[in-house]
mmCIF file of C-alpha atoms in Angstrom:
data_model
loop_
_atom_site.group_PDB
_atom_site.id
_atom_site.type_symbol
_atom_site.label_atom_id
_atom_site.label_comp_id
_atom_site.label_asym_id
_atom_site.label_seq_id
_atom_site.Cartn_x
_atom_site.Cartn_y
_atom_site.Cartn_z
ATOM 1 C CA UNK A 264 33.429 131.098 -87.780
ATOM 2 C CA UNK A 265 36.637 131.928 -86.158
ATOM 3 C CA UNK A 266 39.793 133.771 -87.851
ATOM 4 C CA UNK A 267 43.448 134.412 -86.722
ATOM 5 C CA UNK A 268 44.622 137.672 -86.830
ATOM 6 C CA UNK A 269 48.006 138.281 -88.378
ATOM 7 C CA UNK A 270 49.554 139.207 -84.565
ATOM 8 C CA UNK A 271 48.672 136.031 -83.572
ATOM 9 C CA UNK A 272 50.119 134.094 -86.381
ATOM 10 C CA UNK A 273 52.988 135.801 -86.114
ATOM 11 C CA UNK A 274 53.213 135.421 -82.318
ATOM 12 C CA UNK A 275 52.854 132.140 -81.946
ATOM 13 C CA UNK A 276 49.829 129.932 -80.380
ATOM 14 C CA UNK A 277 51.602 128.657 -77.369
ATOM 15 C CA UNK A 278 53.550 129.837 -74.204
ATOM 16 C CA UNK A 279 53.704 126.371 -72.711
ATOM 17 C CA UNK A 280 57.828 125.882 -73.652
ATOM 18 C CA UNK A 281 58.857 127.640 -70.386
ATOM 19 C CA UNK A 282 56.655 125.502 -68.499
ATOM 20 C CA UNK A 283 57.263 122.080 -69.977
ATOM 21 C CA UNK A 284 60.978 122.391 -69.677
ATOM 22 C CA UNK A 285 60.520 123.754 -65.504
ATOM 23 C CA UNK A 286 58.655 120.250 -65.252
ATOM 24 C CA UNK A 287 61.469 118.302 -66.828
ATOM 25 C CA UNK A 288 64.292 119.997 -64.824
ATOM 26 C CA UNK A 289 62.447 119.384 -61.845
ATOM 27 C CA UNK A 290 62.293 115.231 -62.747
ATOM 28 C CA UNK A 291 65.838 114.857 -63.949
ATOM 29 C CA UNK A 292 66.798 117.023 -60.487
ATOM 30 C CA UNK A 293 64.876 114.864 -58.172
ATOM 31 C CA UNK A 294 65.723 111.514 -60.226
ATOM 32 C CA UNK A 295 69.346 112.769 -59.911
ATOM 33 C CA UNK A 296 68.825 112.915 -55.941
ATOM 34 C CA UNK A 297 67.339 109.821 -56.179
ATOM 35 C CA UNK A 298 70.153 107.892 -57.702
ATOM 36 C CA UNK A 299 72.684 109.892 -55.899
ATOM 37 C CA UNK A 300 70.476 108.575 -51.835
ATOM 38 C CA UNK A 301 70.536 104.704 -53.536
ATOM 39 C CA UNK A 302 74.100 104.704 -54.407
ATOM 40 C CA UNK A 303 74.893 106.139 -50.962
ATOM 41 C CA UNK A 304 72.698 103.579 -49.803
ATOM 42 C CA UNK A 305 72.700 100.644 -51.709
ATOM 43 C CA UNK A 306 70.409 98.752 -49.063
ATOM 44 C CA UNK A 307 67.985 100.794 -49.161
ATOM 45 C CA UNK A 308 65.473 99.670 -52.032
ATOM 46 C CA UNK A 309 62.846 102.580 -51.692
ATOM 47 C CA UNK A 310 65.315 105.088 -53.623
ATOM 48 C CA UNK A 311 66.387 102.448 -56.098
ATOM 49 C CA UNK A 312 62.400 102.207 -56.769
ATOM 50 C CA UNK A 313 61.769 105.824 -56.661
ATOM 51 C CA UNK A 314 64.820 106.306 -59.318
ATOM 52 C CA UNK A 315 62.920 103.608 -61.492
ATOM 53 C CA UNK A 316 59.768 105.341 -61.463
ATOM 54 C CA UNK A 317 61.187 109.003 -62.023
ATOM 55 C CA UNK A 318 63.080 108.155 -64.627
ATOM 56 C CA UNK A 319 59.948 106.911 -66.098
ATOM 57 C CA UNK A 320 58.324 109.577 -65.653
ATOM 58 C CA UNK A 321 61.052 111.714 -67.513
ATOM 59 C CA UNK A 322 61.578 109.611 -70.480
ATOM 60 C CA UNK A 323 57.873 109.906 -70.531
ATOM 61 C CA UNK A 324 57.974 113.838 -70.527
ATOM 62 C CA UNK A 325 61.072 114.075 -72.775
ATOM 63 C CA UNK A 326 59.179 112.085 -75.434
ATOM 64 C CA UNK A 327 55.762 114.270 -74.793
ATOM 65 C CA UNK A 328 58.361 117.226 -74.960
ATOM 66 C CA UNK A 329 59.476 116.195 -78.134
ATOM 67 C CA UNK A 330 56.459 115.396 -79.702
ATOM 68 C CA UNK A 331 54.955 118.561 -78.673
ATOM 69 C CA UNK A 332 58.422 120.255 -80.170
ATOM 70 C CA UNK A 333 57.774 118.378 -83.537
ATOM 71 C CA UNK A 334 54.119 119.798 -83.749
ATOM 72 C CA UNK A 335 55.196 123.609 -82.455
ATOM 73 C CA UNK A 336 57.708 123.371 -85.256
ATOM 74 C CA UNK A 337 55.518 122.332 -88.361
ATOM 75 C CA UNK A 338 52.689 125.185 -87.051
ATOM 76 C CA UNK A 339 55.204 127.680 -86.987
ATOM 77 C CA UNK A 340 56.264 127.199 -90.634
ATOM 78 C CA UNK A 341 52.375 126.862 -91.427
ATOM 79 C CA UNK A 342 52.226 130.356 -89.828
ATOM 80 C CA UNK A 343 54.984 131.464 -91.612
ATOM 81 C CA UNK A 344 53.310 130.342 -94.712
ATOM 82 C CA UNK A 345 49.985 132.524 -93.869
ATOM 83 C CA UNK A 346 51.757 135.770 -92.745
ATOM 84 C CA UNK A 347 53.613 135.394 -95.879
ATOM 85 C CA UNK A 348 50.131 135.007 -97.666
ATOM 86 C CA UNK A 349 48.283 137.932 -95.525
ATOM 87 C CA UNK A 350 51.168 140.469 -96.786
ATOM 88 C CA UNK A 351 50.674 139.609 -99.891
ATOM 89 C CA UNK A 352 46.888 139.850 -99.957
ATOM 90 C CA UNK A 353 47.443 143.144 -97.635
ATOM 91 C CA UNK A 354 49.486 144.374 -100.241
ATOM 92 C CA UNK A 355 47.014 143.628 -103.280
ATOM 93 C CA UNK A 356 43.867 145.538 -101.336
ATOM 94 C CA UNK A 357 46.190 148.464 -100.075
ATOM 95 C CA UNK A 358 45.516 147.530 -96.815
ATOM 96 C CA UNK A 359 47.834 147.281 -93.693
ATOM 97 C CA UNK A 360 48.266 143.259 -92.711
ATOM 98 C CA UNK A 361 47.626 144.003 -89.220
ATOM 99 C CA UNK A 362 43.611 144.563 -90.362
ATOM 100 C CA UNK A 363 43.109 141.308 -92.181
ATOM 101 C CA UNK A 364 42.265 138.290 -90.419
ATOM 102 C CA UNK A 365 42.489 134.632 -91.836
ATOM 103 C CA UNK A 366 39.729 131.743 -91.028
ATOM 104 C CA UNK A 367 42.704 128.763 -90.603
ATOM 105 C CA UNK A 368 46.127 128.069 -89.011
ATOM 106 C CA UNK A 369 46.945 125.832 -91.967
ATOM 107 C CA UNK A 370 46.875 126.421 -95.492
ATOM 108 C CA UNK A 371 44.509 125.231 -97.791
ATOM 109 C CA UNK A 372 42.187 125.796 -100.632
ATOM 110 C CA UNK A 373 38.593 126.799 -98.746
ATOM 111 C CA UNK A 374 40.508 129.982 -96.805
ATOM 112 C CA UNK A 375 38.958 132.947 -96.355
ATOM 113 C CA UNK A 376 40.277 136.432 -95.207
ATOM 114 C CA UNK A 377 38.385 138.942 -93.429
ATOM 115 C CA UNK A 378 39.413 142.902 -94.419
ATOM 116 C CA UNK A 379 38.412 145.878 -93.707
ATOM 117 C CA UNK A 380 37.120 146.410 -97.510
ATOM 118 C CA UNK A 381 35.136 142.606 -96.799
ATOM 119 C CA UNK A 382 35.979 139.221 -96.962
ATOM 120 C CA UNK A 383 37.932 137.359 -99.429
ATOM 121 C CA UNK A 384 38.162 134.034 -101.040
ATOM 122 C CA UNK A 385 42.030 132.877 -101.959
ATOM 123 C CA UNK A 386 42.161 130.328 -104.579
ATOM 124 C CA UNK A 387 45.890 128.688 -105.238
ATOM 125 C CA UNK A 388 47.531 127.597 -108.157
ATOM 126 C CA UNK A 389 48.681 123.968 -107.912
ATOM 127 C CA UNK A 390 52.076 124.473 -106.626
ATOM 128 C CA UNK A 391 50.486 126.969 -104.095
ATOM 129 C CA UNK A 392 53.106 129.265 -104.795
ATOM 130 C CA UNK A 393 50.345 132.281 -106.074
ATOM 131 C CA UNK A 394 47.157 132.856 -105.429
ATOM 132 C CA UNK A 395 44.022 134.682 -106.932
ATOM 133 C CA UNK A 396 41.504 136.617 -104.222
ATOM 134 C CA UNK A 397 38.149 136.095 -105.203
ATOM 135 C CA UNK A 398 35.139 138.776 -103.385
ATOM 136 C CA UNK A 399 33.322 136.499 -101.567
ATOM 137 C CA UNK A 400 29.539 137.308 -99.828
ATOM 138 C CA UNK A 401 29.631 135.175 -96.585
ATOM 139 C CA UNK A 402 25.782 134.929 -95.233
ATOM 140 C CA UNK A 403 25.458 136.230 -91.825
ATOM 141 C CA UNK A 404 28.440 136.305 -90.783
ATOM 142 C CA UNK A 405 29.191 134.828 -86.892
ATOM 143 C CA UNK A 406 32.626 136.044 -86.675
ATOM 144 C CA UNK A 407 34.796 135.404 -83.471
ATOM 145 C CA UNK A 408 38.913 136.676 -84.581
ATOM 146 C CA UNK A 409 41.751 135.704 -82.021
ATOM 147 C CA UNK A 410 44.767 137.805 -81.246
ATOM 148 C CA UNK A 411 43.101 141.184 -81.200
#
């Protein structure tokens, strides 16, 4: 079973961004160079061609960009949403939030956190605005917790 520790929610899951936006810069530069040789040139039909298929290739990595932008977005306010839900639980056990570990990125109904005083069930009310922590005895326990 794997859990998240509360650094790593709060951190973030992905360095990628820097990356993804280097590759981008780099097509729209060399489309730009591109388009800049064909006008220059207008007989020459290689640049036109290479222009075509570059800016291709960065509509097709401004949409992945995107995309990837949407998804980054909607975990980080699920993360939000569980750091929010760790302090509280840290705060209920007397515990510091840094020690507690959670078994999802997303919040749902079958989460479990893992303290130093054991592991807990949380149970939440239908709006999900409260919830109740339940003891719970998890059977041998294979436990693997990211961010520590």
């Amino acid at each position: 079973m794997t859990f998240y520790s509360y650094d790593y929610l709060k951190g973030g899951q992905t360095n990628w961004g820097i990356a993804k936006i280097a590759v981008i810069s780099l097509l729209a530069l060399a489309f730009l160079v591109f388009l800049v040789k064909y006008s220059r040139n207008k007989w020459d039909i290689k640049y036109k061609d290479l222009s075509i298929i570059l800016g291709t290739l960065l509509l097709l990595a401004v949409a992945i960009q995107y995309s990837d932008f949407t998804n980054l977005r909607t975990a980080s306010v699920q993360s939000g949403q569980l750091t929010v839900v760790i302090e509280k639980s840290a705060k209920k056990l007397g515990v510091k939030p840094e020690t507690i570990a959670i078994n999802d990125t997303s919040r749902n109904n079958d989460m479990l956190i893992k303290t130093p005083k054991g592991y807990y069930s949380l149970v939440f009310n239908g709006s999900g605005s409260e919830f109740l922590l339940v003891r719970a005895n998890v059977y041998q326990p294979d436990i693997t917790v990211k961010g520590k």
